Amino acid sequence: MAGHRDEDPEKLVVSNVYEGRHNLDSFESQEEFSPTGVMPIRPGHISSDTFDTTTSFASTPSGSSPSLFKELRVDEPGASPASAPNISILHGRDDAEIWKGWKRAVYSVAPLLTIVNTGVFIFYLALRIYCIVMAQRSVGIYYGGAWVFVIMEMAVAIPSLIHNCWTIMAWKKRTRPKFRLTGDEVPTVDVVVTCCGEEDAVVLDTVRGACDQDYPRNRFRVIVLDDAKSATLKAAIHDLATLYSNLFYMAREKVPGKPHHFKAGNLNYGLDQVQFLPGGAGQYLAALDADMIPEKDWLRAVLPHLLVDRKVALACPPQLFYNTPAADPLGQSLDFFVHIIEPIKDALGVAWCTGSGYVVRREALEDIGNFPLGTLTEDVATSTLMLGKGWKTVYIHEPLQFGTVPEDFGGHLKQRTRWAIGTVDTAMKLNFCLWGESVQYLTFAQRFSGFIYAILNLCTLTLTASLFTIPIILLWGKPLVAYANGEQLHWLIWASFISTVSNRLCEIALFTPAGYHTGQRNSRFQLWMSPYIALCMIRSFILPKWLGGQAQAFKPTGSLSSALHERDPQLMKNMFVRLRVMLLNYMAFFHLGFVYVTLVAVIISSYRCFAEESGAKDIIIGLITHAFWPPFAFFFICSSMWTPIAYAIDPPAMPDREDLLTRDPKTGVAHPTAESKKIAFGGQLVWFEVEYSAATIATVLVFAYSFFF
């Protein structure tokens, strides 16, 4: 920790607008990812009957943060709080209010269904390969189209099979209690709000929510870390500090030519500077993104998870949103990840820091050398490095913060491609979490998690490449499915039918915690986003710099790319401008071209069947073994790839942000309404379900027809 303790920190505070000390060389000079830190502090173990806290900020000498150890009482539900620090257990499960009853019973069979589904699909692929080989032997013809099609199926299936290996681990029961910290003798916390150019109104709502915590005012501070040095935000925080004496504003100097490391650099600056505030640094650091409004009991809900186990370095709740459009056409909500994936990871001790709402133990940060630099996803890198040092991280499955999703298509692409690049980049610099000093204490599950989530992003390369094969094979005029005789065709159709049915059942069970439609949106998202992520992967990890290679998120071109206002009924551009910008600036011409060429290929392939076959039976078999092999994959893929075009034609209208909030007229504190916290049902979901059901029904009809030929 850099700093000059011989100066009086009181002189640097003027109306809580903190100018700060700038020892930029302490971290700005690190251009590369830095996974190593100061001398390791091996996390020890304390029994559950002790807990650490700090004295009041006001009574603690500058720069010091002594620890006291007092008796910790864990009360049962209904017990009255005492003046001494204690933790109440509100429920045996932290997600008890999110999903329960029959949903938990259905979800409990998800691992078994996943195993069955995986086994059935592997059998189906093996049967496909066997039948191709037998068909070639019987007629002496090379079935190139059939081989390409089965390779495409395997390429599409690989990410799912890898993911299935992870979701099978849902068998490990997660038992994280719902805690609440009670009493007034609580630890001191520095709450930092990181921002960089967001609207002042958005940042101020987060700051007011952070200041309005149900937590003793003299036990926590709120520090706004403004990386844009906004004069209007600085003035607004100055005014708000007259109401909240524990509110501070900081903005670092960015020296031209020196890397500033974005959010990680901003966090490290705040971490370095808070020790010079009156009372010194708090024992715990909590962080909020600029748009994430915390619930009133956020700190009291998160902190107990660090207090009951001295080895827990970081605790993080899910990122939830209050401005997601009806039907969530772009798949912007993180519901699939926060309600399904993260609980599984938490049960296996692999909870990731998701970037906002987390509380971290300062000594754990010191152990890894503070927030790692040189990565686009400092949150994932931070939690991975902590796990690699032997610390624990936990996930709290409670709705404790609500923020905003990007309100434009370009912002969404930039966010998701940045996450993908950052995850892969971090994994590569940590040897995919397989070996190295920085990850030496990782368990098998932790190594496996770091490995597969990097591989899943890299798989977008093979997935995107495989998409080209669909129209190519159909235009080629070769059958997608090869077989030596009618009996083999029967077996192939039956195997395809069983695989489709088992996959549907598996989806229903696995998606239960997040909702069935959420899982379907996630599946579509993986398809239409794959070209964007694949392009960024090529630029970041394959192309040399002289050919345009650089580690960056997706960047649109053109001046109109960020000015469509597509969700504002008053400001949105007309449909022709939206389409032009989406096609040219956002690369949606690839999606349009793919859908157009694929549908033309289906029509041509179908025409050939009618032209070349004579009887009804031969025509139907020809259609089935060419374009319409169940479950009609081209239909689902084309529908998914059409997403950017459909979004440009009919974007979802959203009300003004203020209409989504309930605001206290006296304090100005705002929280999302109950309705805005849920994703509204939209007509698009009906269409998707009709489409999905039609493909399933058609598969059943093909299966039934197979008994008559």
XYZ file of C-alpha atoms in Angstrom:
709
model
C 0.000 0.000 0.000
C 1.555 3.283 -1.117
C 1.071 6.546 0.710
C 2.667 9.317 2.748
C 1.670 8.959 6.367
C 3.742 11.923 7.561
C 1.201 14.415 6.214
C -2.012 15.398 7.903
C -4.933 13.800 6.045
C -7.343 16.301 7.534
C -5.856 19.012 5.310
C -6.818 17.083 2.189
C -10.533 17.001 2.939
C -12.598 20.016 1.926
C -16.326 19.485 2.363
C -15.759 15.759 1.748
C -14.472 16.417 -1.765
C -11.157 14.604 -1.505
C -8.369 15.682 -3.828
C -6.138 12.777 -2.730
C -2.433 12.011 -2.835
C -1.079 10.849 -6.133
C 1.720 8.320 -6.062
C 0.906 7.026 -9.504
C 4.103 5.057 -9.886
C 2.860 2.699 -7.204
C 0.586 1.011 -9.696
C 0.303 2.942 -12.955
C 3.605 1.660 -14.273
C 2.365 -1.930 -14.379
C 1.310 -2.383 -17.981
C 0.902 -6.134 -17.874
C -1.375 -8.380 -15.875
C 0.086 -8.651 -12.373
C -1.081 -11.769 -10.522
C 1.499 -11.568 -7.776
C 1.385 -9.294 -4.783
C 3.076 -8.599 -1.473
C 4.379 -11.235 0.888
C 1.639 -13.843 1.301
C -0.498 -13.735 4.385
C -1.685 -17.269 4.828
C -5.348 -17.174 5.772
C -5.824 -18.785 9.130
C -8.824 -20.410 10.682
C -10.938 -19.248 13.554
C -13.805 -21.097 15.064
C -17.366 -19.946 14.527
C -17.524 -18.501 18.016
C -15.186 -15.607 17.233
C -15.483 -12.644 14.951
C -13.360 -9.651 14.049
C -14.399 -6.027 13.958
C -12.750 -2.626 14.125
C -13.205 0.400 16.262
C -15.046 3.491 15.046
C -13.555 5.504 12.213
C -13.693 8.581 14.380
C -11.762 7.016 17.240
C -9.156 5.188 15.188
C -5.792 6.906 14.601
C -5.116 7.845 11.007
C -3.766 5.000 8.947
C -4.485 2.298 11.522
C -7.190 -0.308 11.617
C -6.866 -2.423 14.775
C -8.903 -5.567 15.153
C -10.902 -6.677 18.156
C -12.233 -10.171 18.694
C -15.551 -10.445 20.415
C -18.019 -13.190 21.019
C -20.204 -13.989 18.041
C -23.727 -15.155 18.670
C -25.721 -16.826 15.924
C -29.382 -16.409 16.755
C -32.268 -18.465 15.492
C -35.086 -16.814 13.497
C -37.127 -14.471 15.636
C -34.430 -13.790 18.203
C -34.174 -10.152 19.255
C -30.965 -8.273 18.327
C -28.567 -7.402 21.107
C -26.246 -4.438 21.438
C -23.216 -6.700 21.065
C -22.384 -7.887 17.526
C -24.248 -10.986 16.488
C -25.575 -12.732 13.418
C -29.128 -13.941 12.973
C -30.068 -16.822 10.714
C -33.239 -15.796 8.888
C -33.452 -19.039 6.945
C -31.416 -22.140 6.301
C -31.176 -21.198 2.601
C -30.375 -17.775 1.222
C -32.471 -18.436 -1.897
C -35.570 -19.605 -0.033
C -37.646 -16.668 -1.285
C -36.416 -16.839 -4.875
C -37.513 -20.340 -5.813
C -39.095 -23.132 -3.819
C -41.708 -25.876 -3.787
C -42.190 -27.937 -6.921
C -39.421 -26.048 -8.729
C -36.803 -27.410 -6.360
C -38.179 -30.914 -6.815
C -37.961 -30.623 -10.608
C -34.471 -29.141 -10.447
C -33.260 -31.981 -8.239
C -33.497 -34.392 -11.194
C -31.579 -32.056 -13.539
C -28.187 -33.766 -12.997
C -29.664 -37.186 -13.791
C -31.410 -35.860 -16.907
C -28.183 -34.134 -17.962
C -26.273 -37.414 -17.730
C -28.972 -39.236 -19.703
C -29.132 -36.464 -22.311
C -25.366 -36.435 -22.736
C -25.239 -40.203 -23.104
C -28.087 -40.244 -25.630
C -26.486 -37.534 -27.737
C -23.098 -39.281 -27.779
C -24.866 -42.498 -28.847
C -26.682 -40.573 -31.589
C -23.423 -39.107 -32.947
C -21.737 -42.526 -32.815
C -24.671 -44.055 -34.701
C -24.491 -41.294 -37.312
C -20.801 -41.976 -37.917
C -21.359 -45.755 -38.044
C -24.134 -45.398 -40.614
C -22.023 -43.112 -42.821
C -19.180 -45.633 -42.818
C -21.565 -48.521 -43.607
C -23.253 -46.530 -46.380
C -19.906 -45.776 -48.015
C -18.914 -49.445 -47.856
C -22.192 -50.617 -49.349
C -22.219 -48.349 -52.421
C -18.614 -47.240 -52.710
C -19.512 -43.538 -52.630
C -17.963 -40.914 -50.371
C -20.711 -39.039 -48.488
C -18.920 -35.732 -48.008
C -22.101 -33.812 -47.151
C -23.001 -36.266 -44.389
C -19.511 -36.009 -42.900
C -19.606 -32.214 -42.942
C -23.038 -32.224 -41.313
C -22.014 -34.572 -38.507
C -18.875 -32.493 -37.909
C -21.087 -29.414 -37.684
C -23.327 -31.175 -35.165
C -20.284 -32.073 -33.098
C -18.948 -28.508 -33.240
C -22.267 -27.155 -32.026
C -22.503 -29.865 -29.374
C -19.014 -29.468 -27.877
C -19.859 -26.333 -25.834
C -23.039 -28.012 -24.586
C -21.210 -31.193 -23.655
C -18.542 -29.216 -21.786
C -21.237 -27.248 -20.016
C -23.100 -30.436 -19.169
C -20.012 -31.692 -17.338
C -20.360 -28.652 -15.103
C -24.130 -28.704 -14.566
C -23.978 -32.359 -13.564
C -22.249 -31.104 -10.453
C -25.549 -29.556 -9.362
C -25.874 -32.824 -7.452
C -23.692 -31.260 -4.799
C -26.176 -29.576 -2.492
C -25.620 -25.922 -1.698
C -26.345 -24.980 1.927
C -25.679 -21.274 2.296
C -27.801 -19.760 5.128
C -29.550 -16.417 4.935
C -27.681 -14.277 7.475
C -28.248 -10.819 8.910
C -25.748 -8.861 10.966
C -27.501 -7.149 13.888
C -26.516 -4.674 16.570
C -24.413 -1.524 16.325
C -20.959 -2.902 17.102
C -20.179 -3.887 13.542
C -17.056 -3.831 11.340
C -16.017 -0.674 9.524
C -16.472 -0.688 5.771
C -15.294 1.515 2.914
C -17.968 1.447 0.203
C -16.536 2.605 -3.122
C -18.735 3.546 -6.093
C -16.744 3.373 -9.321
C -17.910 5.550 -12.211
C -16.523 6.850 -15.493
C -18.796 9.085 -17.525
C -22.186 7.665 -16.542
C -25.111 10.040 -16.185
C -24.978 11.973 -12.930
C -28.552 10.974 -12.077
C -27.678 7.290 -12.364
C -24.579 7.615 -10.182
C -26.375 9.714 -7.581
C -29.133 7.132 -7.195
C -26.478 4.510 -6.442
C -24.702 6.843 -4.022
C -27.916 7.693 -2.171
C -28.739 3.987 -1.891
C -25.247 3.295 -0.548
C -25.497 6.116 2.001
C -28.961 4.998 3.098
C -27.793 1.616 4.342
C -29.273 0.148 7.500
C -25.829 0.371 9.086
C -24.404 2.670 11.778
C -23.315 5.892 10.069
C -19.980 6.002 11.917
C -19.087 2.454 10.825
C -19.031 2.921 7.053
C -18.048 5.459 4.435
C -19.139 5.919 0.836
C -16.407 7.057 -1.548
C -17.236 8.009 -5.133
C -14.284 7.144 -7.404
C -14.895 9.274 -10.479
C -12.587 8.291 -13.329
C -14.104 10.917 -15.621
C -13.478 13.844 -13.238
C -16.964 15.202 -13.899
C -17.332 18.732 -12.515
C -21.121 18.378 -12.244
C -20.877 15.060 -10.388
C -18.265 16.520 -8.058
C -20.581 19.433 -7.248
C -23.548 17.092 -6.719
C -21.555 14.904 -4.318
C -20.416 18.066 -2.503
C -24.085 19.029 -1.974
C -25.108 15.516 -0.969
C -22.263 15.370 1.563
C -24.064 18.040 3.584
C -26.685 15.363 4.332
C -24.289 12.431 4.629
C -21.104 13.246 6.537
C -19.640 9.869 5.577
C -19.720 10.613 1.839
C -16.518 11.459 -0.072
C -15.516 12.186 -3.647
C -12.190 11.196 -5.237
C -10.795 11.522 -8.757
C -7.323 10.423 -9.750
C -4.981 12.169 -12.146
C -4.361 10.296 -15.393
C -0.914 11.049 -16.729
C -0.831 11.057 -20.564
C 1.170 8.137 -21.879
C 0.839 6.099 -18.696
C -1.614 3.208 -18.612
C -4.411 3.872 -16.155
C -5.799 0.306 -16.153
C -9.446 1.343 -16.258
C -11.617 0.081 -13.396
C -8.830 -1.905 -11.701
C -6.621 1.188 -11.598
C -9.497 3.250 -10.220
C -10.165 0.692 -7.482
C -6.496 0.513 -6.544
C -6.360 4.302 -6.345
C -9.320 4.318 -3.952
C -7.845 1.449 -1.965
C -4.628 3.414 -1.619
C -6.222 6.757 -0.722
C -8.880 5.774 1.834
C -6.199 5.140 4.442
C -5.579 8.905 4.522
C -9.188 9.750 5.349
C -10.058 10.488 8.998
C -9.931 7.242 10.954
C -7.866 5.402 8.368
C -8.983 2.551 6.172
C -11.864 0.290 7.063
C -11.247 -3.370 7.573
C -13.529 -4.314 4.704
C -13.927 -2.855 1.250
C -17.242 -2.979 -0.576
C -17.696 -1.977 -4.207
C -20.662 -0.908 -6.312
C -20.871 -0.183 -10.012
C -22.162 3.271 -10.906
C -25.650 2.010 -11.804
C -26.149 -0.637 -9.106
C -28.579 0.515 -6.418
C -28.087 -1.565 -3.265
C -30.970 -2.690 -1.105
C -31.145 -1.166 2.349
C -29.882 -4.325 4.090
C -27.095 -5.023 1.581
C -24.166 -4.666 4.024
C -25.915 -6.491 6.855
C -26.683 -9.382 4.487
C -23.237 -9.750 2.904
C -20.832 -9.116 5.790
C -21.854 -12.077 7.999
C -20.557 -14.494 5.385
C -17.062 -13.082 5.889
C -17.413 -12.948 9.665
C -18.406 -16.561 10.277
C -15.377 -17.902 8.397
C -12.019 -16.169 8.706
C -10.851 -17.757 5.435
C -13.581 -16.162 3.344
C -11.957 -13.363 1.344
C -14.905 -12.148 -0.710
C -18.696 -12.417 -0.706
C -20.778 -11.337 -3.668
C -24.521 -11.177 -4.445
C -25.971 -11.434 -7.974
C -26.199 -8.578 -10.429
C -29.894 -8.029 -11.130
C -31.529 -5.368 -13.289
C -34.623 -3.179 -13.296
C -34.701 -1.897 -16.899
C -34.689 -5.169 -18.839
C -37.176 -4.882 -21.749
C -40.189 -7.160 -22.004
C -39.182 -10.623 -23.265
C -35.517 -9.555 -23.042
C -34.954 -9.833 -26.826
C -31.144 -9.547 -26.626
C -30.736 -11.862 -23.637
C -29.346 -9.031 -21.500
C -30.400 -10.345 -18.124
C -27.913 -12.522 -16.302
C -30.654 -14.692 -14.820
C -29.306 -17.932 -16.272
C -25.869 -17.258 -14.821
C -26.892 -15.859 -11.432
C -29.707 -18.323 -10.713
C -28.219 -21.539 -12.137
C -24.489 -21.348 -12.833
C -23.259 -19.289 -9.878
C -25.076 -21.393 -7.230
C -23.461 -24.516 -8.684
C -20.067 -22.811 -8.665
C -20.631 -21.672 -5.084
C -21.462 -25.190 -3.940
C -18.122 -26.302 -5.400
C -16.187 -23.404 -3.860
C -15.707 -21.530 -7.141
C -17.848 -18.426 -6.636
C -16.715 -15.608 -8.920
C -16.673 -11.951 -8.067
C -19.244 -10.483 -10.452
C -17.942 -6.922 -10.281
C -20.487 -5.131 -8.101
C -22.072 -5.478 -4.692
C -19.233 -7.525 -3.282
C -17.508 -7.099 0.073
C -13.844 -8.080 0.323
C -11.441 -8.563 3.197
C -8.592 -6.059 2.928
C -5.884 -8.488 4.000
C -6.973 -10.836 1.209
C -6.545 -8.005 -1.284
C -3.101 -7.293 0.115
C -2.285 -10.978 -0.245
C -2.785 -10.801 -4.032
C -1.221 -7.348 -4.439
C -4.558 -5.487 -4.656
C -6.784 -5.571 -7.750
C -4.882 -7.155 -10.672
C -3.970 -4.897 -13.562
C -3.733 -5.621 -17.266
C -7.076 -7.405 -17.575
C -10.523 -6.382 -18.817
C -12.217 -8.457 -16.107
C -10.516 -7.538 -12.867
C -13.414 -9.085 -10.929
C -12.872 -12.616 -12.282
C -9.097 -12.221 -11.942
C -9.430 -11.014 -8.349
C -11.530 -13.945 -7.176
C -9.382 -16.452 -9.095
C -6.172 -15.130 -7.556
C -7.730 -15.234 -4.087
C -8.752 -18.843 -4.602
C -5.250 -19.551 -5.872
C -3.851 -18.218 -2.590
C -6.056 -20.541 -0.549
C -8.813 -18.082 0.360
C -12.515 -18.803 -0.036
C -15.102 -16.864 -2.016
C -18.849 -17.145 -1.504
C -21.932 -16.334 -3.544
C -25.004 -14.962 -1.792
C -28.143 -15.872 -3.707
C -30.241 -12.922 -2.544
C -31.610 -9.938 -4.518
C -29.459 -7.260 -2.861
C -28.677 -4.899 -5.764
C -30.389 -3.805 -8.963
C -28.780 -1.990 -11.860
C -29.330 -1.198 -15.518
C -28.577 -3.149 -18.677
C -27.117 -1.233 -21.642
C -29.896 0.651 -23.360
C -28.499 0.304 -26.866
C -27.366 -2.571 -29.059
C -23.782 -1.313 -29.291
C -23.423 -1.008 -25.539
C -24.636 -4.581 -25.131
C -22.106 -5.905 -27.664
C -19.275 -3.982 -26.060
C -20.144 -5.275 -22.592
C -20.453 -8.939 -23.517
C -17.413 -9.100 -25.810
C -15.354 -7.364 -23.132
C -16.410 -10.003 -20.621
C -15.525 -12.807 -23.035
C -12.107 -11.373 -23.921
C -11.314 -10.637 -20.290
C -12.232 -14.156 -19.170
C -10.039 -15.786 -21.819
C -7.192 -13.311 -21.318
C -7.184 -13.880 -17.558
C -7.266 -17.651 -18.029
C -4.380 -17.557 -20.501
C -2.224 -15.456 -18.182
C -2.955 -17.920 -15.382
C -2.165 -20.953 -17.595
C -5.890 -21.733 -17.810
C -5.743 -22.279 -14.037
C -3.929 -25.592 -14.551
C -0.481 -24.782 -13.107
C 1.594 -21.965 -11.713
C 2.383 -20.291 -8.408
C -0.631 -17.961 -8.615
C -3.071 -20.886 -8.722
C -1.208 -23.429 -6.626
C -3.954 -23.821 -4.003
C -6.846 -24.266 -6.437
C -8.957 -27.383 -6.027
C -9.893 -29.584 -8.978
C -13.313 -27.923 -9.302
C -11.733 -24.455 -9.229
C -9.213 -25.382 -11.918
C -11.927 -27.012 -14.009
C -14.101 -23.892 -13.760
C -11.335 -21.539 -14.859
C -10.503 -23.852 -17.729
C -13.946 -24.557 -19.159
C -15.249 -20.979 -19.073
C -12.258 -19.862 -21.117
C -12.714 -22.791 -23.507
C -16.448 -22.056 -23.896
C -15.619 -18.564 -25.152
C -12.970 -19.920 -27.517
C -15.536 -22.412 -28.824
C -17.355 -19.502 -30.483
C -14.692 -19.802 -33.196
C -15.714 -23.355 -34.123
C -19.395 -22.562 -33.614
C -19.249 -19.599 -36.007
C -17.274 -21.601 -38.566
C -19.789 -24.454 -38.363
C -22.658 -22.103 -39.190
C -21.285 -21.678 -42.708
C -21.615 -25.387 -43.361
C -25.427 -25.434 -43.236
C -26.143 -23.476 -46.448
C -23.053 -24.966 -48.123
C -24.255 -28.562 -47.647
C -27.801 -27.751 -48.730
C -26.637 -25.933 -51.872
C -24.231 -28.790 -52.498
C -27.228 -31.028 -53.023
C -25.841 -33.888 -50.971
C -27.867 -35.678 -48.272
C -27.217 -34.616 -44.701
C -27.755 -38.146 -43.450
C -26.221 -41.260 -44.993
C -27.360 -44.847 -44.352
C -26.929 -48.261 -45.944
C -30.498 -49.536 -45.675
C -33.963 -48.728 -44.352
C -33.283 -50.319 -40.979
C -30.394 -47.949 -40.364
C -32.621 -44.997 -41.314
C -35.169 -46.171 -38.756
C -32.511 -46.294 -36.050
C -31.218 -42.853 -36.969
C -34.675 -41.288 -36.788
C -35.433 -42.995 -33.491
C -32.109 -41.904 -32.015
C -32.737 -38.342 -33.198
C -36.211 -38.408 -31.651
C -34.962 -39.717 -28.292
C -32.138 -37.159 -28.270
C -34.600 -34.323 -28.958
C -37.030 -35.403 -26.260
C -34.306 -35.948 -23.649
C -32.848 -32.535 -24.485
C -36.225 -30.826 -23.991
C -36.760 -32.565 -20.647
C -33.247 -31.662 -19.543
C -33.830 -28.005 -20.459
C -37.093 -27.847 -18.528
C -35.475 -29.225 -15.373
C -32.171 -27.341 -15.618
C -33.721 -23.948 -16.429
C -36.239 -24.135 -13.584
C -34.459 -21.773 -11.141
C -34.219 -19.021 -13.769
C -37.394 -19.856 -15.662
C -37.781 -21.945 -18.800
C -37.870 -18.934 -21.137
C -34.681 -17.560 -19.607
C -32.857 -20.704 -20.606
C -34.214 -20.504 -24.144
C -33.079 -16.893 -24.442
C -29.633 -17.951 -23.302
C -29.485 -20.637 -26.002
C -30.426 -18.116 -28.685
C -27.966 -15.595 -27.290
C -25.105 -18.087 -27.620
C -25.873 -18.485 -31.323
C -26.368 -14.927 -32.554
C -23.586 -13.516 -30.367
C -21.018 -16.097 -31.459
C -19.860 -14.163 -34.588
C -19.206 -11.023 -32.528
C -17.289 -12.881 -29.818
C -15.395 -14.962 -32.395
C -14.320 -11.814 -34.266
C -13.035 -10.254 -31.047
C -11.219 -13.484 -30.151
C -9.452 -13.443 -33.522
C -8.466 -9.802 -33.116
C -7.309 -10.261 -29.548
C -5.510 -13.613 -29.608
C -4.755 -14.606 -33.211
C -4.082 -11.602 -35.445
C -0.765 -9.757 -35.035
C -0.943 -6.051 -34.312
C 0.125 -5.093 -37.838
C -2.991 -6.881 -39.135
C -5.327 -5.149 -36.716
C -4.944 -7.456 -33.756
C -5.527 -5.903 -30.345
C -7.235 -6.824 -27.103
C -10.476 -4.886 -27.200
C -14.217 -5.283 -27.046
C -16.402 -4.967 -30.133
C -16.235 -1.464 -31.565
C -18.873 -0.290 -34.045
C -18.003 2.143 -36.805
C -19.768 5.315 -37.853
C -21.077 8.380 -36.067
C -24.643 7.092 -35.732
C -23.646 3.858 -34.045
C -24.326 5.108 -30.534
C -27.125 7.549 -31.308
C -30.029 5.357 -32.368
C -31.933 5.782 -29.091
C -33.734 2.615 -30.122
C -35.628 2.199 -26.844
C -36.788 5.800 -26.509
C -40.102 6.301 -28.374
C -39.438 10.048 -28.542
C -35.829 10.030 -29.776
C -35.387 6.787 -31.722
C -34.257 6.982 -35.334
C -36.597 5.722 -38.033
C -36.535 2.074 -39.057
C -34.449 2.609 -42.208
C -31.705 4.400 -40.260
C -31.796 1.692 -37.592
C -31.476 -1.041 -40.206
C -28.660 0.739 -42.026
C -26.662 1.269 -38.857
C -27.326 -2.255 -37.607
C -26.300 -3.825 -40.913
C -23.222 -1.727 -41.596
C -21.961 -0.526 -38.231
C -22.916 -3.549 -36.151
C -22.027 -6.272 -38.664
C -25.619 -7.555 -38.822
C -25.134 -7.982 -42.580
C -23.545 -11.323 -41.637
C -26.713 -12.393 -39.842
C -28.951 -11.195 -42.671
C -26.787 -12.905 -45.283
C -26.695 -16.144 -43.334
C -30.482 -16.298 -42.908
C -31.118 -15.355 -46.551
C -28.649 -17.857 -48.024
C -29.769 -20.639 -45.671
C -33.461 -20.215 -46.531
C -32.645 -20.098 -50.249
C -30.603 -23.273 -49.804
C -33.528 -24.970 -48.043
C -35.860 -24.022 -50.886
C -33.439 -25.264 -53.543
C -32.788 -28.484 -51.634
C -36.517 -29.093 -51.232
C -37.151 -28.379 -54.938
C -34.565 -30.990 -55.884
C -36.393 -33.569 -53.772
C -39.668 -32.896 -55.601
C -37.942 -32.790 -58.990
C -35.771 -35.871 -58.627
C -38.063 -38.207 -56.653
C -41.246 -39.730 -58.045
C -43.295 -41.247 -55.232
C -44.616 -39.522 -52.103
C -42.607 -41.838 -49.871
C -39.346 -41.062 -51.675
C -40.071 -37.313 -51.600
C -40.718 -37.342 -47.848
C -37.595 -39.391 -47.133
C -35.614 -37.058 -49.378
C -36.883 -34.002 -47.470
C -36.113 -35.634 -44.119
C -32.567 -36.643 -45.063
C -31.740 -33.273 -46.638
C -33.071 -30.001 -45.191
C -35.628 -31.263 -42.682
C -33.663 -33.668 -40.545
C -35.214 -33.483 -37.051
C -35.304 -31.328 -35.052
C -34.988 -28.934 -38.042
C -31.834 -27.253 -36.789
C -31.780 -24.670 -39.582
C -35.115 -23.260 -38.369
C -33.916 -22.584 -34.819
C -30.533 -21.284 -35.972
C -32.055 -18.912 -38.553
C -34.543 -17.623 -35.998
C -31.736 -16.980 -33.518
C -29.469 -15.334 -36.108
C -32.327 -13.044 -37.102
C -32.244 -11.391 -33.663
C -30.253 -8.244 -34.601
C -32.482 -7.644 -37.649
C -35.678 -8.141 -35.644
C -34.322 -5.810 -32.982
C -33.614 -3.100 -35.573
C -37.084 -3.416 -37.089
C -39.025 -3.514 -33.835
C -36.910 -2.523 -30.813
C -38.561 -2.727 -27.387
C -39.829 0.584 -26.040
C -38.857 1.335 -22.461
C -40.322 3.944 -20.099
C -38.174 6.654 -18.613
C -35.846 5.340 -15.917
C -37.573 7.452 -13.304
C -40.829 5.589 -13.971
C -39.108 2.351 -12.935
C -38.173 3.700 -9.508
C -39.922 4.510 -6.257
C -38.331 7.647 -4.836
C -38.540 9.025 -1.309
C -39.616 12.668 -1.754
C -37.664 13.796 1.310
C -34.338 12.015 0.966
C -34.342 11.403 -2.786
C -33.401 7.746 -2.184
C -34.789 5.584 -4.987
C -35.277 1.856 -5.352
C -36.702 -0.140 -8.283
C -40.404 -0.950 -8.241
C -41.471 -4.559 -7.751
C -42.665 -4.721 -11.384
C -39.408 -3.386 -12.828
C -37.424 -6.094 -11.049
C -39.146 -8.744 -13.166
C -38.853 -9.356 -16.902
C -42.296 -8.723 -18.378
C -43.837 -11.357 -20.635
C -43.784 -10.269 -24.277
C -45.239 -11.440 -27.560
C -41.797 -12.515 -28.728
C -41.801 -15.265 -26.111
C -45.041 -16.605 -27.566
C -43.498 -16.735 -31.030
C -40.372 -18.475 -29.759
C -42.435 -21.055 -27.913
C -44.628 -21.683 -30.975
C -41.498 -22.113 -33.078
C -39.840 -24.417 -30.572
C -42.995 -26.471 -30.086
C -43.520 -26.758 -33.855
C -40.013 -28.191 -34.308
C -40.644 -30.678 -31.499
C -44.038 -31.701 -32.898
C -42.523 -32.143 -36.356
C -39.844 -34.376 -34.842
C -42.578 -36.489 -33.237
C -44.432 -36.733 -36.564
C -41.265 -37.857 -38.356
C -40.751 -40.462 -35.638
C -44.336 -41.693 -36.044
C -44.043 -41.774 -39.828
C -40.878 -43.871 -39.599
C -43.026 -46.868 -38.596
C -44.814 -46.766 -41.973
C -41.856 -46.983 -44.372
